[in-house]
Amino acid sequence: MSDPPLAPGPWVPDESPETLLVTGFEVVRSEVERIVAAAGGALRTVPDIIEAAPFWDAAAAVLVGSDIRELPPRRRAPAVLVGLNGDGDSLWHLAAAIGAERVAVLPDASSWLADYLSRSRAPEAGGLVLGITGGCGGAGATTAAVWIAQAAARPGARVLLIDGDPWGGGLELALAAEDSPGLRWPDFAEASGSIDPGQLSEALPEAGGFSFLSWPGSRDRPAGVDSTAVAGVLDAARRGYELVVLDIGRGRESLRTFAWDCDRIIVVAPARLRAAVASARLLQELPPVETALVIRGKPGAGLDGPLIAASVGLPLHGIMPEIRGATAATELGRLLETGQQRNVRRFTAEVLDLSGGDR
């Protein structure tokens, strides 16, 4: 007697890598099904980790619903944690706990997720997104971001410096580039869907040999740009530049909007005890990506560097020099001039080498 025929499984187009969704939430399942169908992809949905394990490693992308609290052993981290508007802060804490690369809050992030899944089926080479944030207020993260972008662009690399703090006063002022023609963040307020990398590059202003995208350096209240528009800009930036330096800021919204798109993050902190304590607290808000510490201080700070880094819980990535008049240079828009100094060049060369400067 012959064996009974096997029950048919979910239909998957030939030679089309599928997206795996792991969730028991019906609302999340139906939302993602609609998004994947619109993107022309194939979706396999399973309710829990046990059923997901056989398909996990072969999937083009792995999406995990906010009801999933554990991962199969020895599997790669999920690409996206998918939740709903009502999930609140718990969604971000869960994403950090399970090592998710991105967070998609539906239905607001539907367009972004569709674009993300389309690219995951045919990935193209992209640049490195390096985030810079201060471990405490006044740490010098913006100064470090400008110097690193300037140094990376010096040999001819395509570099974009992005201002991630709408309340920071406008990075363009530190560059003395507020009159440079080109788009600023409010110009992307109505952006939706995919952005062409070439058009983005042509539309942005330049200073110091690199492109930049800044919040306006004016007294006006900055116009809001939603997270979906920001995600579209960052995706285009990654595809259009070899290095994207992201001055993240320290506000919770800035961290959630920008830090989760970074491949690596550098935390800048003065060589002081309170700064070390504040930096250690900040780590709880950062995504699970490779993160290192840069200490700002005089030459003697290098002696305390490993001790401070150990207290924060991060590897030491370099000592950022204290430059006489750096604060005034920032206020007067002369930060690029200070970036030409020999000790600054030595610092940025070290950071770029450790951050994958070969890319």
Coordinates of C-alpha atoms in Angstrom, one line a residue:
M1 CA 0.0 0.0 0.0
S2 CA 1.5 3.3 -1.1
D3 CA 2.0 6.2 1.4
P4 CA -0.7 8.9 1.4
P5 CA 0.3 12.1 -0.5
L6 CA 1.9 14.8 1.6
A7 CA -0.3 17.8 2.5
P8 CA 0.6 20.8 0.3
G9 CA 2.7 23.5 2.0
P10 CA 2.6 27.2 1.4
W11 CA 3.2 28.1 -2.2
V12 CA 6.6 29.6 -2.9
P13 CA 7.6 30.8 -6.4
D14 CA 10.6 29.0 -8.0
E15 CA 14.0 30.5 -7.2
S16 CA 12.5 33.2 -5.1
P17 CA 14.0 33.5 -1.6
E18 CA 11.2 33.8 0.9
T19 CA 10.6 36.0 3.9
L20 CA 10.0 34.2 7.1
L21 CA 7.6 35.7 9.6
V22 CA 7.4 34.3 13.1
T23 CA 4.3 35.4 15.0
G24 CA 1.2 34.2 16.6
F25 CA -0.5 37.6 16.4
E26 CA -3.2 37.6 13.7
V27 CA -3.0 41.4 13.2
V28 CA 0.7 41.3 12.6
R29 CA 0.4 38.3 10.3
S30 CA -2.3 40.0 8.1
E31 CA -0.4 43.3 8.0
V32 CA 2.8 41.6 6.9
E33 CA 1.0 39.4 4.4
R34 CA -0.4 42.5 2.7
I35 CA 3.0 44.2 2.7
V36 CA 4.8 41.2 1.2
A37 CA 2.1 40.7 -1.5
A38 CA 2.4 44.4 -2.5
A39 CA 6.2 43.9 -2.7
G40 CA 5.8 40.9 -4.9
G41 CA 7.6 38.5 -2.5
A42 CA 7.0 35.1 -1.0
L43 CA 6.1 34.7 2.6
R44 CA 6.2 31.8 5.0
T45 CA 4.5 32.3 8.3
V46 CA 4.9 30.1 11.4
P47 CA 3.5 30.7 14.8
D48 CA 6.5 30.0 17.0
I49 CA 10.3 29.4 17.2
I50 CA 10.1 25.6 17.1
E51 CA 8.3 25.7 13.7
A52 CA 10.6 28.5 12.5
A53 CA 13.9 26.7 13.1
P54 CA 14.1 24.6 9.8
F55 CA 13.5 27.7 7.6
W56 CA 15.4 30.4 9.6
D57 CA 18.8 30.3 8.0
A58 CA 17.6 30.0 4.4
A59 CA 15.2 32.9 4.5
A60 CA 16.0 36.1 2.7
A61 CA 14.8 38.0 5.7
V62 CA 13.5 37.0 9.1
L63 CA 10.7 39.0 10.7
V64 CA 9.7 38.3 14.3
G65 CA 6.5 39.6 15.9
S66 CA 6.5 41.3 19.3
D67 CA 4.9 38.2 20.8
I68 CA 8.1 36.1 20.3
R69 CA 10.4 36.4 23.3
E70 CA 13.1 33.9 22.4
L71 CA 15.2 32.8 19.4
P72 CA 16.3 29.3 18.1
P73 CA 19.8 28.5 19.2
R74 CA 22.8 29.3 17.0
R75 CA 20.7 31.2 14.4
R76 CA 21.4 34.6 13.0
A77 CA 19.6 37.5 14.6
P78 CA 16.2 38.5 13.1
A79 CA 16.3 41.2 10.5
V80 CA 13.3 43.1 11.8
L81 CA 11.2 43.0 14.9
V82 CA 7.6 43.8 13.9
G83 CA 5.2 45.4 16.3
L84 CA 2.1 47.6 16.4
N85 CA 1.7 51.2 17.5
G86 CA 0.4 50.2 20.9
D87 CA 3.5 48.3 21.9
G88 CA 5.3 51.4 23.2
D89 CA 8.7 51.2 24.8
S90 CA 8.6 47.5 25.3
L91 CA 9.1 47.0 21.5
W92 CA 12.5 48.7 21.6
H93 CA 13.6 46.9 24.8
L94 CA 12.7 43.5 23.2
A95 CA 14.5 44.4 20.0
A96 CA 17.7 45.0 22.0
A97 CA 17.2 41.8 24.0
I98 CA 16.9 39.5 20.9
G99 CA 19.4 41.4 18.8
A100 CA 17.0 42.6 16.0
E101 CA 18.7 44.6 13.3
R102 CA 15.7 46.9 12.7
V103 CA 12.3 47.8 14.3
A104 CA 9.1 48.2 12.2
V105 CA 6.1 49.7 13.9
L106 CA 3.0 49.0 11.8
P107 CA 1.1 50.3 10.1
D108 CA 3.3 53.5 10.0
A109 CA 6.3 51.6 8.7
S110 CA 4.5 49.6 6.0
S111 CA 6.1 51.4 3.1
W112 CA 9.6 51.2 4.6
L113 CA 9.2 47.4 5.3
A114 CA 8.0 46.8 1.7
D115 CA 11.1 48.5 0.3
Y116 CA 13.3 46.7 2.8
L117 CA 12.0 43.3 1.8
S118 CA 12.3 44.1 -1.9
R119 CA 16.0 44.8 -1.4
S120 CA 16.6 41.8 0.8
R121 CA 15.7 39.5 -2.1
A122 CA 18.3 41.1 -4.3
P123 CA 20.8 42.8 -2.0
E124 CA 23.2 45.3 -3.4
A125 CA 26.4 46.6 -2.0
G126 CA 26.0 49.4 0.5
G127 CA 28.2 51.7 2.5
L128 CA 29.0 51.6 6.2
V129 CA 26.7 53.6 8.5
L130 CA 28.8 54.8 11.5
G131 CA 26.8 56.4 14.4
I132 CA 28.4 58.9 16.8
T133 CA 26.7 59.8 20.0
G134 CA 27.8 61.5 23.3
G135 CA 27.9 59.6 26.5
C136 CA 26.9 62.8 28.2
G137 CA 25.9 66.3 27.3
G138 CA 28.7 68.3 25.7
A139 CA 30.9 65.3 25.1
G140 CA 32.0 66.5 21.7
A141 CA 30.1 64.0 19.5
T142 CA 29.3 66.5 16.8
T143 CA 33.0 67.6 16.7
A144 CA 34.1 64.0 16.3
A145 CA 31.5 63.4 13.6
V146 CA 32.6 66.3 11.6
W147 CA 36.3 65.4 11.9
I148 CA 35.7 61.8 11.0
A149 CA 33.6 62.7 7.9
Q150 CA 36.3 65.2 6.8
A151 CA 39.1 62.7 7.2
A152 CA 37.2 59.9 5.4
A153 CA 36.5 62.3 2.4
R154 CA 40.1 63.5 2.2
P155 CA 41.3 60.5 0.0
G156 CA 38.3 60.8 -2.2
A157 CA 35.7 58.5 -0.6
R158 CA 32.0 59.4 -1.0
V159 CA 31.0 60.5 2.5
L160 CA 27.7 61.8 3.9
L161 CA 27.4 63.5 7.3
I162 CA 23.9 63.4 8.8
D163 CA 22.6 65.6 11.6
G164 CA 20.3 63.3 13.7
D165 CA 19.3 65.8 16.4
P166 CA 16.5 68.2 15.4
W167 CA 17.1 70.1 18.7
G168 CA 20.9 70.4 18.3
G169 CA 20.8 73.9 16.6
G170 CA 21.7 72.7 13.2
L171 CA 25.0 71.0 12.3
E172 CA 25.3 73.3 9.3
L173 CA 26.3 76.2 11.6
A174 CA 29.4 74.3 12.8
L175 CA 30.4 73.9 9.1
A176 CA 29.7 77.6 8.3
A177 CA 27.5 76.1 5.5
E178 CA 24.0 77.5 6.4
D179 CA 23.9 79.3 3.1
S180 CA 25.0 76.3 1.0
P181 CA 22.3 75.4 -1.6
G182 CA 20.7 72.0 -1.1
L183 CA 18.0 70.1 0.8
R184 CA 17.6 70.0 4.6
W185 CA 15.7 67.6 6.8
P186 CA 12.3 69.5 6.6
D187 CA 12.4 69.1 2.8
F188 CA 11.9 65.3 3.3
A189 CA 8.8 65.7 5.5
E190 CA 6.5 64.5 2.7
A191 CA 8.9 61.9 1.4
S192 CA 7.5 58.3 1.0
G193 CA 8.7 55.1 -0.5
S194 CA 12.1 54.5 -2.0
I195 CA 14.5 57.4 -2.7
D196 CA 17.0 57.3 -5.6
P197 CA 20.6 57.4 -4.2
G198 CA 21.8 59.5 -7.1
Q199 CA 19.1 62.1 -6.8
L200 CA 19.7 62.3 -3.0
S201 CA 23.4 62.9 -3.6
E202 CA 22.8 65.6 -6.2
A203 CA 20.3 67.4 -3.9
L204 CA 22.4 67.6 -0.8
P205 CA 24.8 70.5 0.0
E206 CA 28.6 69.9 0.5
A207 CA 31.3 71.2 2.8
G208 CA 34.8 70.0 3.6
G209 CA 34.7 67.5 0.7
F210 CA 31.7 65.6 1.9
S211 CA 27.9 65.9 1.5
F212 CA 25.8 66.8 4.6
L213 CA 22.2 66.7 5.6
S214 CA 21.4 69.1 8.5
W215 CA 18.5 70.4 10.4
P216 CA 18.2 74.1 9.7
G217 CA 20.4 76.4 11.8
S218 CA 17.6 78.8 12.6
R219 CA 15.5 79.8 15.6
D220 CA 12.3 78.3 14.1
R221 CA 10.9 75.2 15.6
P222 CA 12.1 72.3 13.4
A223 CA 9.5 70.8 11.2
G224 CA 8.8 67.1 12.0
V225 CA 10.0 64.3 9.7
D226 CA 8.4 61.0 10.5
S227 CA 10.4 57.8 11.0
T228 CA 9.3 56.3 7.7
A229 CA 10.7 59.3 5.7
V230 CA 13.9 59.1 7.8
A231 CA 14.2 55.4 7.0
G232 CA 13.9 56.1 3.3
V233 CA 16.6 58.7 3.4
L234 CA 19.0 56.5 5.4
D235 CA 18.4 53.6 3.0
A236 CA 19.2 55.8 0.0
A237 CA 22.3 57.2 1.9
R238 CA 23.6 53.7 2.5
R239 CA 23.2 52.8 -1.1
G240 CA 24.7 56.0 -2.4
Y241 CA 27.7 56.6 -0.2
E242 CA 30.7 54.6 0.9
L243 CA 30.5 56.0 4.5
V244 CA 27.6 57.6 6.2
V245 CA 28.6 59.4 9.5
L246 CA 25.5 59.9 11.6
D247 CA 25.6 62.4 14.4
I248 CA 22.8 60.7 16.4
G249 CA 22.2 63.1 19.3
R250 CA 21.3 61.8 22.8
G251 CA 17.5 62.2 22.9
R252 CA 15.4 59.0 23.1
E253 CA 13.6 59.8 19.9
S254 CA 16.8 60.5 18.0
L255 CA 18.3 57.3 19.3
R256 CA 15.3 55.2 18.2
T257 CA 15.0 57.0 14.8
F258 CA 18.7 57.0 13.8
A259 CA 20.8 54.6 16.0
W260 CA 18.9 51.5 14.8
D261 CA 20.1 52.1 11.2
C262 CA 23.8 52.1 12.2
D263 CA 26.2 49.3 11.5
R264 CA 28.6 50.5 14.2
I265 CA 28.3 53.1 17.0
I266 CA 31.0 55.2 18.7
V267 CA 30.2 56.7 22.1
V268 CA 32.3 59.9 22.9
A269 CA 32.8 60.7 26.5
P270 CA 35.1 63.1 28.4
A271 CA 37.7 61.5 30.7
R272 CA 35.6 62.0 33.8
L273 CA 33.8 59.7 36.3
R274 CA 30.3 61.2 35.8
A275 CA 30.7 60.9 32.0
A276 CA 31.6 57.2 32.4
V277 CA 28.5 56.6 34.5
A278 CA 26.3 58.4 32.0
S279 CA 27.8 56.5 29.1
A280 CA 27.1 53.2 30.8
R281 CA 23.4 54.2 31.2
L282 CA 23.2 55.2 27.6
L283 CA 24.2 51.7 26.5
Q284 CA 20.7 50.5 27.6
E285 CA 19.2 52.7 24.8
L286 CA 21.5 51.6 22.0
P287 CA 20.8 48.8 19.5
P288 CA 22.8 45.5 19.6
V289 CA 25.5 46.5 17.1
E290 CA 29.2 46.8 17.5
T291 CA 29.8 49.7 19.9
A292 CA 33.1 51.3 21.1
L293 CA 34.2 54.2 23.3
V294 CA 36.2 57.3 22.3
I295 CA 37.5 59.3 25.3
R296 CA 38.0 63.0 24.9
G297 CA 40.9 64.4 26.9
K298 CA 44.4 65.7 27.1
P299 CA 47.3 63.4 26.2
G300 CA 47.4 62.1 29.8
A301 CA 43.9 60.8 29.4
G302 CA 45.3 57.9 27.4
L303 CA 46.7 56.5 30.6
D304 CA 43.2 56.3 32.1
G305 CA 41.5 55.2 28.9
P306 CA 41.4 51.4 29.4
L307 CA 40.2 51.9 33.0
I308 CA 37.4 54.2 31.9
A309 CA 36.4 51.9 29.0
A310 CA 36.3 48.9 31.3
S311 CA 34.0 50.8 33.7
V312 CA 31.7 51.7 30.8
G313 CA 31.8 48.2 29.4
L314 CA 33.0 49.1 25.9
P315 CA 36.3 48.6 24.0
L316 CA 38.4 51.7 23.7
H317 CA 38.5 53.1 20.2
G318 CA 40.8 56.0 20.6
I319 CA 41.6 59.3 22.5
M320 CA 40.0 62.4 21.0
P321 CA 42.4 65.3 21.5
E322 CA 41.4 68.5 23.4
I323 CA 42.0 71.3 20.9
R324 CA 42.4 74.8 22.2
G325 CA 39.6 76.9 20.9
A326 CA 37.6 74.0 19.6
T327 CA 34.4 75.3 21.3
A328 CA 34.9 78.7 19.8
A329 CA 35.6 77.1 16.4
T330 CA 32.3 75.3 16.6
E331 CA 30.4 78.4 17.4
L332 CA 32.2 80.4 14.7
G333 CA 31.8 77.7 12.0
R334 CA 35.5 76.9 11.9
L335 CA 35.4 73.3 12.9
L336 CA 36.7 72.1 9.6
E337 CA 39.9 74.2 10.2
T338 CA 40.6 72.4 13.4
G339 CA 40.2 69.1 11.6
Q340 CA 43.4 69.8 9.7
Q341 CA 45.6 69.7 12.8
R342 CA 48.1 66.8 13.1
N343 CA 46.8 65.4 16.3
V344 CA 43.2 65.4 15.0
R345 CA 44.3 63.6 11.8
R346 CA 46.1 61.0 13.9
F347 CA 42.9 60.5 15.9
T348 CA 40.6 60.2 12.9
A349 CA 43.0 57.8 11.1
E350 CA 42.9 55.5 14.1
V351 CA 39.1 55.6 14.3
L352 CA 38.6 55.0 10.6
D353 CA 41.1 52.1 10.6
L354 CA 39.3 50.4 13.5
S355 CA 35.9 51.2 12.0
G356 CA 36.6 49.4 8.8
G357 CA 38.3 52.1 6.8
D358 CA 39.1 49.7 4.0
R359 CA 35.5 49.9 3.0

